[in-house]
Amino acid sequence: MDNTDDRRAAFGLLAVWGVTRLALLLFVFKVFVFPGPDVTSDVSFIYHGWYEVLREGTFPREDVTWQYPPAAALAILSPALLPFLDYAQAFFVLAFLADFAVLALLLFVGQRPGRTLRGAWVWVVGVPLLGPTVYARYDLMVTAVAVAALLAGARRPRLMGALAGFGAMLKVWPALLLVGCVRRRAWGAAAATVAGLAALFTLAMPGAFAFLTFQRDRGTEVESLGSLVFHVARHHGWEGQVLLNYGSVEFLGPYVDVVSTAALALTGMAFGWLLLWRLAAVRFTATTLADAAFAAVLLFTATSRVISPQYMVWLVGLAAVCLGYRESRMRLPGLLVIAASLVTVLEFPVWFGHVVASDTLGVTLLVLRNGMLVTAAALAGRELWRATTAHRAPAPLPGQTAPVKETPVSS
């Protein structure tokens, strides 16, 4: 594209982003009421309650709903940066700014050679499909760090590693960004960042790692893949219950521990496959780092005991980075993530009552959403394997006459 086309495309992106984000702000500030349960209550009550504890210099270690690594305290305390607003209002504004930061990064990088603004469009369209939940959780801030890490990875491995390490201390999953990284500088920077932050928080604030016990004791959340077993079983005499437990709505009763253990086993198998891929991979191109991160987080999400709606913003962000490459092989998995985001907002919050009731509408929505995530994970894994292992050369993409050239990687 010439400069005029670039400007027009950027203007279009900014215009759509502005309209959709204004709508999100109007919903979280309750100018308009979004259908379903109030998704902002977690900020007003849970996050604000943690804020009051954290600013006293300790973690909420007696609260089982605190299930996050120690650097999450920075996200919860961040509204203090805007003292002229009340806590919830400041949090929503900061989420909005994090959203804009991701767009700015994707716009900047999308105009480089070999890149495209398609990734920015994925972000602009995908985020509002999740509804106001996306501004009422701190996952958007974590995703902004993860996107910045991946975009830095090609040229600045130490910065990439530091950001990935920081992201892991915010919410664990950004550690998966390193799965396709072959540069030792990135791994070293990540390890140093994690070790430094862990030591700092351990010395400065009691209870920094209490979250590990709370995560271990979680059950099967009603939106997860494993929950489908109990949604169906409820219609055939299963005697369990649906209750608020450990901060989410979960199934409790007979055989829940079996399904939860099976979910952990599936996650373990997914990580085993990632290790096998890493050992078998011999071709690392410009897209491998992002593609591997996207596939890894898809596998982690699809097999998790908990698939909260805000998890989808992780996938939207990583899909946006992948599809920002002209040669990306993750187009179909990325489109499935966008479609799954639309179904997600329907199952929560719009028709969450139907999900909790395990009725036909609720179960259908979960089958659709979780089915798309499983399919996307399988496709992403297949494309990653095909593109990087010696067993099969990657097929040329439409319009190409030869496989994508490899990018030399230094240590």
Short mmCIF file of N, CA and C in Angstrom, two decimals, residues 129-293:
data_model
loop_
_atom_site.label_atom_id
_atom_site.label_comp_id
_atom_site.label_asym_id
_atom_site.label_seq_id
_atom_site.Cartn_x
_atom_site.Cartn_y
_atom_site.Cartn_z
N LEU A 129 -16.64 -7.93 20.68
CA LEU A 129 -17.53 -9.09 20.64
C LEU A 129 -17.67 -9.74 22.00
N LEU A 130 -16.71 -9.50 22.89
CA LEU A 130 -16.77 -10.08 24.24
C LEU A 130 -17.64 -9.27 25.19
N GLY A 131 -18.10 -8.10 24.73
CA GLY A 131 -18.97 -7.28 25.56
C GLY A 131 -18.21 -6.56 26.67
N PRO A 132 -18.94 -5.95 27.59
CA PRO A 132 -18.29 -5.14 28.63
C PRO A 132 -17.42 -5.92 29.60
N THR A 133 -17.53 -7.24 29.61
CA THR A 133 -16.67 -8.05 30.48
C THR A 133 -15.20 -7.74 30.25
N VAL A 134 -14.85 -7.43 29.00
CA VAL A 134 -13.44 -7.24 28.66
C VAL A 134 -12.84 -6.03 29.36
N TYR A 135 -13.65 -5.02 29.69
CA TYR A 135 -13.16 -3.85 30.43
C TYR A 135 -13.32 -4.01 31.94
N ALA A 136 -13.97 -5.07 32.36
CA ALA A 136 -14.24 -5.27 33.78
C ALA A 136 -13.39 -6.38 34.39
N ARG A 137 -12.29 -6.74 33.71
CA ARG A 137 -11.34 -7.72 34.22
C ARG A 137 -9.94 -7.21 33.88
N TYR A 138 -8.94 -7.63 34.62
CA TYR A 138 -7.60 -7.12 34.35
C TYR A 138 -6.87 -7.91 33.27
N ASP A 139 -7.56 -8.89 32.68
CA ASP A 139 -6.94 -9.71 31.63
C ASP A 139 -6.55 -8.88 30.41
N LEU A 140 -7.25 -7.80 30.13
CA LEU A 140 -6.89 -6.97 28.98
C LEU A 140 -5.52 -6.34 29.20
N MET A 141 -5.22 -5.95 30.42
CA MET A 141 -3.91 -5.38 30.73
C MET A 141 -2.81 -6.43 30.54
N VAL A 142 -3.08 -7.66 30.97
CA VAL A 142 -2.11 -8.74 30.80
C VAL A 142 -1.89 -9.01 29.31
N THR A 143 -2.98 -9.00 28.55
CA THR A 143 -2.88 -9.24 27.12
C THR A 143 -2.04 -8.16 26.44
N ALA A 144 -2.17 -6.92 26.89
CA ALA A 144 -1.36 -5.83 26.32
C ALA A 144 0.13 -6.12 26.53
N VAL A 145 0.49 -6.62 27.71
CA VAL A 145 1.89 -6.97 27.97
C VAL A 145 2.33 -8.11 27.06
N ALA A 146 1.46 -9.12 26.88
CA ALA A 146 1.80 -10.27 26.05
C ALA A 146 1.98 -9.87 24.58
N VAL A 147 1.09 -9.02 24.08
CA VAL A 147 1.21 -8.56 22.69
C VAL A 147 2.51 -7.79 22.51
N ALA A 148 2.82 -6.92 23.44
CA ALA A 148 4.08 -6.16 23.36
C ALA A 148 5.28 -7.10 23.37
N ALA A 149 5.23 -8.15 24.18
CA ALA A 149 6.33 -9.11 24.24
C ALA A 149 6.54 -9.81 22.90
N LEU A 150 5.46 -10.29 22.29
CA LEU A 150 5.59 -11.00 21.02
C LEU A 150 6.07 -10.07 19.91
N LEU A 151 5.58 -8.85 19.89
CA LEU A 151 6.00 -7.91 18.85
C LEU A 151 7.46 -7.50 19.03
N ALA A 152 7.95 -7.54 20.25
CA ALA A 152 9.36 -7.21 20.50
C ALA A 152 10.28 -8.39 20.21
N GLY A 153 9.71 -9.60 20.15
CA GLY A 153 10.51 -10.81 20.11
C GLY A 153 11.48 -10.90 18.95
N ALA A 154 11.07 -10.45 17.76
CA ALA A 154 11.92 -10.62 16.58
C ALA A 154 13.19 -9.81 16.65
N ARG A 155 13.13 -8.62 17.23
CA ARG A 155 14.27 -7.70 17.20
C ARG A 155 14.92 -7.50 18.56
N ARG A 156 14.16 -7.66 19.62
CA ARG A 156 14.68 -7.37 20.96
C ARG A 156 14.37 -8.54 21.89
N PRO A 157 15.14 -9.63 21.81
CA PRO A 157 14.82 -10.81 22.61
C PRO A 157 14.86 -10.58 24.11
N ARG A 158 15.78 -9.74 24.57
CA ARG A 158 15.82 -9.49 26.03
C ARG A 158 14.56 -8.77 26.50
N LEU A 159 14.10 -7.79 25.73
CA LEU A 159 12.87 -7.10 26.08
C LEU A 159 11.70 -8.06 26.02
N MET A 160 11.68 -8.90 25.01
CA MET A 160 10.62 -9.90 24.90
C MET A 160 10.59 -10.80 26.13
N GLY A 161 11.77 -11.29 26.55
CA GLY A 161 11.84 -12.15 27.71
C GLY A 161 11.41 -11.46 28.98
N ALA A 162 11.84 -10.21 29.15
CA ALA A 162 11.45 -9.46 30.35
C ALA A 162 9.94 -9.25 30.41
N LEU A 163 9.35 -8.91 29.27
CA LEU A 163 7.90 -8.70 29.23
C LEU A 163 7.14 -10.01 29.46
N ALA A 164 7.63 -11.10 28.87
CA ALA A 164 6.99 -12.40 29.09
C ALA A 164 7.07 -12.80 30.56
N GLY A 165 8.23 -12.57 31.18
CA GLY A 165 8.39 -12.88 32.60
C GLY A 165 7.47 -12.03 33.46
N PHE A 166 7.38 -10.75 33.14
CA PHE A 166 6.49 -9.86 33.88
C PHE A 166 5.04 -10.31 33.69
N GLY A 167 4.67 -10.66 32.45
CA GLY A 167 3.32 -11.14 32.20
C GLY A 167 3.01 -12.41 32.97
N ALA A 168 4.00 -13.32 33.07
CA ALA A 168 3.79 -14.55 33.83
C ALA A 168 3.54 -14.27 35.30
N MET A 169 4.16 -13.22 35.82
CA MET A 169 3.94 -12.85 37.22
C MET A 169 2.64 -12.08 37.40
N LEU A 170 2.01 -11.69 36.29
CA LEU A 170 0.68 -11.08 36.36
C LEU A 170 -0.42 -12.14 36.32
N LYS A 171 -0.26 -13.13 35.41
CA LYS A 171 -1.30 -14.16 35.30
C LYS A 171 -0.82 -15.47 34.67
N VAL A 172 0.38 -15.87 34.88
CA VAL A 172 0.96 -17.17 34.54
C VAL A 172 1.02 -17.46 33.04
N TRP A 173 -0.12 -17.38 32.33
CA TRP A 173 -0.16 -17.86 30.96
C TRP A 173 0.84 -17.20 30.02
N PRO A 174 1.26 -15.92 30.20
CA PRO A 174 2.25 -15.37 29.27
C PRO A 174 3.59 -16.11 29.26
N ALA A 175 3.82 -16.99 30.25
CA ALA A 175 5.03 -17.82 30.19
C ALA A 175 5.04 -18.68 28.93
N LEU A 176 3.85 -18.99 28.40
CA LEU A 176 3.75 -19.81 27.20
C LEU A 176 4.24 -19.07 25.95
N LEU A 177 4.42 -17.77 26.05
CA LEU A 177 4.94 -17.02 24.91
C LEU A 177 6.34 -17.48 24.53
N LEU A 178 7.05 -18.08 25.47
CA LEU A 178 8.43 -18.50 25.24
C LEU A 178 8.56 -19.87 24.60
N VAL A 179 7.44 -20.56 24.39
CA VAL A 179 7.53 -21.95 23.93
C VAL A 179 8.19 -22.06 22.57
N GLY A 180 8.04 -21.05 21.71
CA GLY A 180 8.66 -21.10 20.40
C GLY A 180 9.92 -20.28 20.28
N CYS A 181 10.44 -19.81 21.41
CA CYS A 181 11.61 -18.92 21.40
C CYS A 181 12.89 -19.75 21.49
N VAL A 182 13.82 -19.48 20.58
CA VAL A 182 15.09 -20.21 20.59
C VAL A 182 16.26 -19.34 21.03
N ARG A 183 15.99 -18.11 21.37
CA ARG A 183 17.07 -17.19 21.76
C ARG A 183 17.27 -17.24 23.26
N ARG A 184 18.45 -17.65 23.66
CA ARG A 184 18.74 -17.82 25.09
C ARG A 184 18.64 -16.50 25.84
N ARG A 185 18.89 -15.39 25.16
CA ARG A 185 18.79 -14.09 25.82
C ARG A 185 17.37 -13.84 26.32
N ALA A 186 16.38 -14.27 25.53
CA ALA A 186 14.98 -14.08 25.95
C ALA A 186 14.65 -14.92 27.17
N TRP A 187 15.09 -16.19 27.16
CA TRP A 187 14.84 -17.07 28.30
C TRP A 187 15.55 -16.55 29.56
N GLY A 188 16.77 -16.07 29.37
CA GLY A 188 17.50 -15.54 30.52
C GLY A 188 16.84 -14.31 31.10
N ALA A 189 16.38 -13.42 30.23
CA ALA A 189 15.70 -12.21 30.71
C ALA A 189 14.40 -12.55 31.41
N ALA A 190 13.67 -13.54 30.89
CA ALA A 190 12.42 -13.96 31.52
C ALA A 190 12.68 -14.54 32.91
N ALA A 191 13.68 -15.43 33.00
CA ALA A 191 14.00 -16.04 34.29
C ALA A 191 14.44 -15.00 35.30
N ALA A 192 15.26 -14.05 34.87
CA ALA A 192 15.72 -13.00 35.78
C ALA A 192 14.57 -12.13 36.26
N THR A 193 13.64 -11.82 35.35
CA THR A 193 12.49 -10.99 35.72
C THR A 193 11.60 -11.70 36.72
N VAL A 194 11.30 -12.98 36.46
CA VAL A 194 10.46 -13.75 37.38
C VAL A 194 11.13 -13.87 38.75
N ALA A 195 12.42 -14.21 38.75
CA ALA A 195 13.13 -14.37 40.02
C ALA A 195 13.19 -13.06 40.79
N GLY A 196 13.45 -11.96 40.09
CA GLY A 196 13.53 -10.66 40.76
C GLY A 196 12.20 -10.24 41.35
N LEU A 197 11.12 -10.40 40.57
CA LEU A 197 9.80 -10.01 41.08
C LEU A 197 9.36 -10.92 42.22
N ALA A 198 9.63 -12.22 42.09
CA ALA A 198 9.26 -13.16 43.16
C ALA A 198 9.96 -12.80 44.46
N ALA A 199 11.24 -12.50 44.38
CA ALA A 199 11.99 -12.13 45.58
C ALA A 199 11.47 -10.81 46.16
N LEU A 200 11.22 -9.86 45.30
CA LEU A 200 10.74 -8.55 45.76
C LEU A 200 9.42 -8.66 46.50
N PHE A 201 8.47 -9.36 45.90
CA PHE A 201 7.16 -9.47 46.53
C PHE A 201 7.20 -10.35 47.78
N THR A 202 8.02 -11.39 47.77
CA THR A 202 8.13 -12.25 48.95
C THR A 202 8.67 -11.49 50.14
N LEU A 203 9.65 -10.64 49.90
CA LEU A 203 10.24 -9.86 50.98
C LEU A 203 9.37 -8.70 51.42
N ALA A 204 8.64 -8.12 50.45
CA ALA A 204 7.91 -6.88 50.74
C ALA A 204 6.50 -7.10 51.26
N MET A 205 5.84 -8.20 50.82
CA MET A 205 4.43 -8.38 51.14
C MET A 205 4.15 -9.83 51.51
N PRO A 206 3.65 -10.09 52.71
CA PRO A 206 3.33 -11.46 53.12
C PRO A 206 2.23 -12.06 52.24
N GLY A 207 2.31 -13.38 52.00
CA GLY A 207 1.26 -14.09 51.28
C GLY A 207 1.37 -14.01 49.78
N ALA A 208 2.56 -13.75 49.25
CA ALA A 208 2.71 -13.55 47.81
C ALA A 208 2.33 -14.79 47.00
N PHE A 209 2.53 -15.99 47.57
CA PHE A 209 2.29 -17.20 46.79
C PHE A 209 1.19 -18.08 47.40
N ALA A 210 0.32 -17.48 48.19
CA ALA A 210 -0.83 -18.21 48.73
C ALA A 210 -1.77 -18.66 47.62
N PHE A 211 -1.73 -17.97 46.48
CA PHE A 211 -2.63 -18.29 45.38
C PHE A 211 -2.44 -19.71 44.86
N LEU A 212 -1.27 -20.30 45.05
CA LEU A 212 -1.01 -21.63 44.53
C LEU A 212 -1.93 -22.67 45.15
N THR A 213 -2.20 -22.55 46.44
CA THR A 213 -3.10 -23.47 47.12
C THR A 213 -4.52 -23.29 46.63
N PHE A 214 -4.94 -22.03 46.45
CA PHE A 214 -6.31 -21.76 46.02
C PHE A 214 -6.55 -22.29 44.60
N GLN A 215 -5.57 -22.17 43.71
CA GLN A 215 -5.72 -22.70 42.36
C GLN A 215 -5.83 -24.22 42.38
N ARG A 216 -5.06 -24.85 43.26
CA ARG A 216 -5.05 -26.31 43.32
C ARG A 216 -6.42 -26.86 43.70
N ASP A 217 -7.16 -26.14 44.53
CA ASP A 217 -8.41 -26.65 45.07
C ASP A 217 -9.63 -26.31 44.24
N ARG A 218 -9.44 -25.73 43.06
CA ARG A 218 -10.59 -25.38 42.23
C ARG A 218 -11.23 -26.64 41.65
N GLY A 219 -12.54 -26.51 41.30
CA GLY A 219 -13.27 -27.62 40.71
C GLY A 219 -13.48 -27.44 39.22
N THR A 220 -14.64 -27.88 38.72
CA THR A 220 -14.98 -27.77 37.30
C THR A 220 -15.96 -26.63 37.11
N GLU A 221 -15.52 -25.59 36.44
CA GLU A 221 -16.36 -24.41 36.21
C GLU A 221 -17.40 -24.70 35.14
N VAL A 222 -18.57 -24.06 35.24
CA VAL A 222 -19.72 -24.44 34.40
C VAL A 222 -19.56 -24.12 32.92
N GLU A 223 -18.52 -23.36 32.55
CA GLU A 223 -18.32 -23.03 31.14
C GLU A 223 -17.19 -23.82 30.50
N SER A 224 -16.54 -24.67 31.27
CA SER A 224 -15.38 -25.40 30.76
C SER A 224 -15.79 -26.57 29.88
N LEU A 225 -14.82 -27.15 29.20
CA LEU A 225 -15.08 -28.31 28.36
C LEU A 225 -15.59 -29.48 29.20
N GLY A 226 -14.96 -29.72 30.33
CA GLY A 226 -15.38 -30.82 31.19
C GLY A 226 -16.77 -30.65 31.77
N SER A 227 -17.22 -29.40 31.89
CA SER A 227 -18.55 -29.16 32.46
C SER A 227 -19.66 -29.77 31.63
N LEU A 228 -19.42 -29.99 30.34
CA LEU A 228 -20.46 -30.56 29.49
C LEU A 228 -20.91 -31.93 29.99
N VAL A 229 -20.00 -32.66 30.64
CA VAL A 229 -20.37 -33.95 31.22
C VAL A 229 -21.50 -33.78 32.22
N PHE A 230 -21.40 -32.78 33.07
CA PHE A 230 -22.39 -32.58 34.12
C PHE A 230 -23.64 -31.85 33.62
N HIS A 231 -23.47 -30.99 32.62
CA HIS A 231 -24.66 -30.37 32.02
C HIS A 231 -25.60 -31.45 31.47
N VAL A 232 -25.02 -32.46 30.84
CA VAL A 232 -25.83 -33.57 30.32
C VAL A 232 -26.29 -34.47 31.46
N ALA A 233 -25.39 -34.75 32.41
CA ALA A 233 -25.73 -35.67 33.51
C ALA A 233 -26.87 -35.14 34.37
N ARG A 234 -27.02 -33.83 34.47
CA ARG A 234 -28.12 -33.26 35.27
C ARG A 234 -29.49 -33.70 34.74
N HIS A 235 -29.55 -34.02 33.46
CA HIS A 235 -30.82 -34.45 32.86
C HIS A 235 -31.03 -35.96 33.01
N HIS A 236 -30.08 -36.61 33.65
CA HIS A 236 -30.17 -38.07 33.81
C HIS A 236 -29.95 -38.48 35.27
N GLY A 237 -30.33 -37.60 36.20
CA GLY A 237 -30.35 -37.97 37.60
C GLY A 237 -29.11 -37.66 38.41
N TRP A 238 -28.13 -36.97 37.82
CA TRP A 238 -26.93 -36.63 38.60
C TRP A 238 -27.32 -35.74 39.77
N GLU A 239 -26.78 -35.99 40.95
CA GLU A 239 -27.24 -35.36 42.18
C GLU A 239 -26.38 -34.20 42.66
N GLY A 240 -25.51 -33.70 41.80
CA GLY A 240 -24.65 -32.59 42.22
C GLY A 240 -25.35 -31.24 42.17
N GLN A 241 -24.57 -30.19 42.42
CA GLN A 241 -25.10 -28.83 42.48
C GLN A 241 -24.24 -27.88 41.65
N VAL A 242 -24.83 -26.73 41.37
CA VAL A 242 -24.10 -25.62 40.76
C VAL A 242 -24.05 -24.50 41.79
N LEU A 243 -22.83 -24.17 42.24
CA LEU A 243 -22.67 -23.18 43.31
C LEU A 243 -21.50 -22.25 43.01
N LEU A 244 -21.54 -21.08 43.62
CA LEU A 244 -20.40 -20.17 43.55
C LEU A 244 -19.31 -20.72 44.45
N ASN A 245 -18.16 -21.03 43.88
CA ASN A 245 -17.08 -21.69 44.61
C ASN A 245 -15.75 -21.18 44.09
N TYR A 246 -14.89 -20.72 45.02
CA TYR A 246 -13.58 -20.18 44.65
C TYR A 246 -13.68 -19.07 43.60
N GLY A 247 -14.74 -18.28 43.72
CA GLY A 247 -14.86 -17.10 42.87
C GLY A 247 -15.49 -17.34 41.52
N SER A 248 -15.91 -18.58 41.22
CA SER A 248 -16.59 -18.84 39.96
C SER A 248 -17.74 -19.82 40.19
N VAL A 249 -18.62 -19.93 39.22
CA VAL A 249 -19.76 -20.84 39.32
C VAL A 249 -19.29 -22.22 38.87
N GLU A 250 -19.32 -23.19 39.79
CA GLU A 250 -18.74 -24.51 39.52
C GLU A 250 -19.74 -25.61 39.84
N PHE A 251 -19.48 -26.76 39.24
CA PHE A 251 -20.21 -27.98 39.61
C PHE A 251 -19.56 -28.59 40.84
N LEU A 252 -20.39 -28.99 41.79
CA LEU A 252 -19.94 -29.68 43.00
C LEU A 252 -20.79 -30.93 43.19
N GLY A 253 -20.14 -32.04 43.49
CA GLY A 253 -20.90 -33.27 43.70
C GLY A 253 -20.15 -34.49 43.22
N PRO A 254 -20.87 -35.61 43.05
CA PRO A 254 -20.23 -36.87 42.65
C PRO A 254 -19.49 -36.75 41.32
N TYR A 255 -18.29 -37.31 41.28
CA TYR A 255 -17.47 -37.44 40.08
C TYR A 255 -16.86 -36.12 39.58
N VAL A 256 -17.10 -35.01 40.27
CA VAL A 256 -16.50 -33.75 39.84
C VAL A 256 -14.98 -33.85 39.93
N ASP A 257 -14.48 -34.49 40.99
CA ASP A 257 -13.03 -34.61 41.12
C ASP A 257 -12.44 -35.45 39.99
N VAL A 258 -13.20 -36.42 39.49
CA VAL A 258 -12.72 -37.26 38.39
C VAL A 258 -12.58 -36.44 37.11
N VAL A 259 -13.62 -35.63 36.82
CA VAL A 259 -13.58 -34.81 35.61
C VAL A 259 -12.50 -33.73 35.73
N SER A 260 -12.34 -33.15 36.92
CA SER A 260 -11.30 -32.15 37.11
C SER A 260 -9.92 -32.75 36.92
N THR A 261 -9.73 -33.97 37.42
CA THR A 261 -8.45 -34.66 37.23
C THR A 261 -8.21 -34.97 35.76
N ALA A 262 -9.28 -35.35 35.05
CA ALA A 262 -9.16 -35.62 33.62
C ALA A 262 -8.77 -34.36 32.86
N ALA A 263 -9.33 -33.21 33.27
CA ALA A 263 -8.97 -31.95 32.62
C ALA A 263 -7.50 -31.63 32.83
N LEU A 264 -7.02 -31.84 34.06
CA LEU A 264 -5.59 -31.63 34.33
C LEU A 264 -4.73 -32.58 33.50
N ALA A 265 -5.20 -33.81 33.32
CA ALA A 265 -4.46 -34.77 32.51
C ALA A 265 -4.40 -34.32 31.05
N LEU A 266 -5.52 -33.78 30.54
CA LEU A 266 -5.53 -33.26 29.17
C LEU A 266 -4.56 -32.10 29.02
N THR A 267 -4.54 -31.23 30.02
CA THR A 267 -3.59 -30.12 29.98
C THR A 267 -2.16 -30.64 29.99
N GLY A 268 -1.91 -31.66 30.80
CA GLY A 268 -0.58 -32.27 30.83
C GLY A 268 -0.21 -32.88 29.49
N MET A 269 -1.17 -33.52 28.83
CA MET A 269 -0.93 -34.09 27.51
C MET A 269 -0.64 -32.99 26.49
N ALA A 270 -1.36 -31.87 26.61
CA ALA A 270 -1.13 -30.75 25.69
C ALA A 270 0.29 -30.22 25.86
N PHE A 271 0.73 -30.08 27.11
CA PHE A 271 2.10 -29.63 27.35
C PHE A 271 3.12 -30.65 26.86
N GLY A 272 2.77 -31.93 26.98
CA GLY A 272 3.65 -32.97 26.46
C GLY A 272 3.78 -32.87 24.94
N TRP A 273 2.67 -32.58 24.27
CA TRP A 273 2.73 -32.40 22.82
C TRP A 273 3.60 -31.19 22.46
N LEU A 274 3.46 -30.11 23.23
CA LEU A 274 4.29 -28.93 22.97
C LEU A 274 5.77 -29.24 23.13
N LEU A 275 6.11 -30.03 24.14
CA LEU A 275 7.50 -30.44 24.33
C LEU A 275 7.98 -31.28 23.15
N LEU A 276 7.14 -32.23 22.69
CA LEU A 276 7.48 -33.05 21.54
C LEU A 276 7.68 -32.18 20.30
N TRP A 277 6.77 -31.20 20.11
CA TRP A 277 6.92 -30.30 18.97
C TRP A 277 8.24 -29.54 19.05
N ARG A 278 8.56 -29.06 20.24
CA ARG A 278 9.77 -28.26 20.40
C ARG A 278 11.02 -29.07 20.07
N LEU A 279 11.00 -30.34 20.41
CA LEU A 279 12.14 -31.20 20.11
C LEU A 279 12.21 -31.54 18.62
N ALA A 280 11.04 -31.60 17.97
CA ALA A 280 11.00 -31.98 16.56
C ALA A 280 11.18 -30.80 15.61
N ALA A 281 10.92 -29.59 16.10
CA ALA A 281 10.95 -28.41 15.22
C ALA A 281 12.37 -28.12 14.75
N VAL A 282 12.49 -27.87 13.45
CA VAL A 282 13.81 -27.56 12.88
C VAL A 282 13.78 -26.28 12.04
N ARG A 283 12.60 -25.80 11.69
CA ARG A 283 12.49 -24.58 10.90
C ARG A 283 11.79 -23.50 11.71
N PHE A 284 12.46 -22.42 11.96
CA PHE A 284 11.89 -21.30 12.71
C PHE A 284 11.88 -20.07 11.81
N THR A 285 10.68 -19.68 11.40
CA THR A 285 10.52 -18.54 10.52
C THR A 285 10.08 -17.32 11.34
N ALA A 286 9.82 -16.24 10.64
CA ALA A 286 9.42 -15.01 11.32
C ALA A 286 8.12 -15.17 12.09
N THR A 287 7.26 -16.11 11.68
CA THR A 287 5.95 -16.26 12.32
C THR A 287 5.94 -17.30 13.43
N THR A 288 7.01 -18.08 13.57
CA THR A 288 6.96 -19.23 14.48
C THR A 288 6.73 -18.82 15.93
N LEU A 289 7.39 -17.77 16.37
CA LEU A 289 7.26 -17.34 17.77
C LEU A 289 5.80 -17.07 18.12
N ALA A 290 5.12 -16.28 17.28
CA ALA A 290 3.71 -15.95 17.54
C ALA A 290 2.81 -17.16 17.34
N ASP A 291 3.06 -17.94 16.28
CA ASP A 291 2.21 -19.11 16.03
C ASP A 291 2.29 -20.11 17.16
N ALA A 292 3.49 -20.34 17.69
CA ALA A 292 3.66 -21.29 18.79
C ALA A 292 2.97 -20.79 20.05
N ALA A 293 3.08 -19.51 20.33
CA ALA A 293 2.42 -18.94 21.51
C ALA A 293 0.91 -19.08 21.39
#
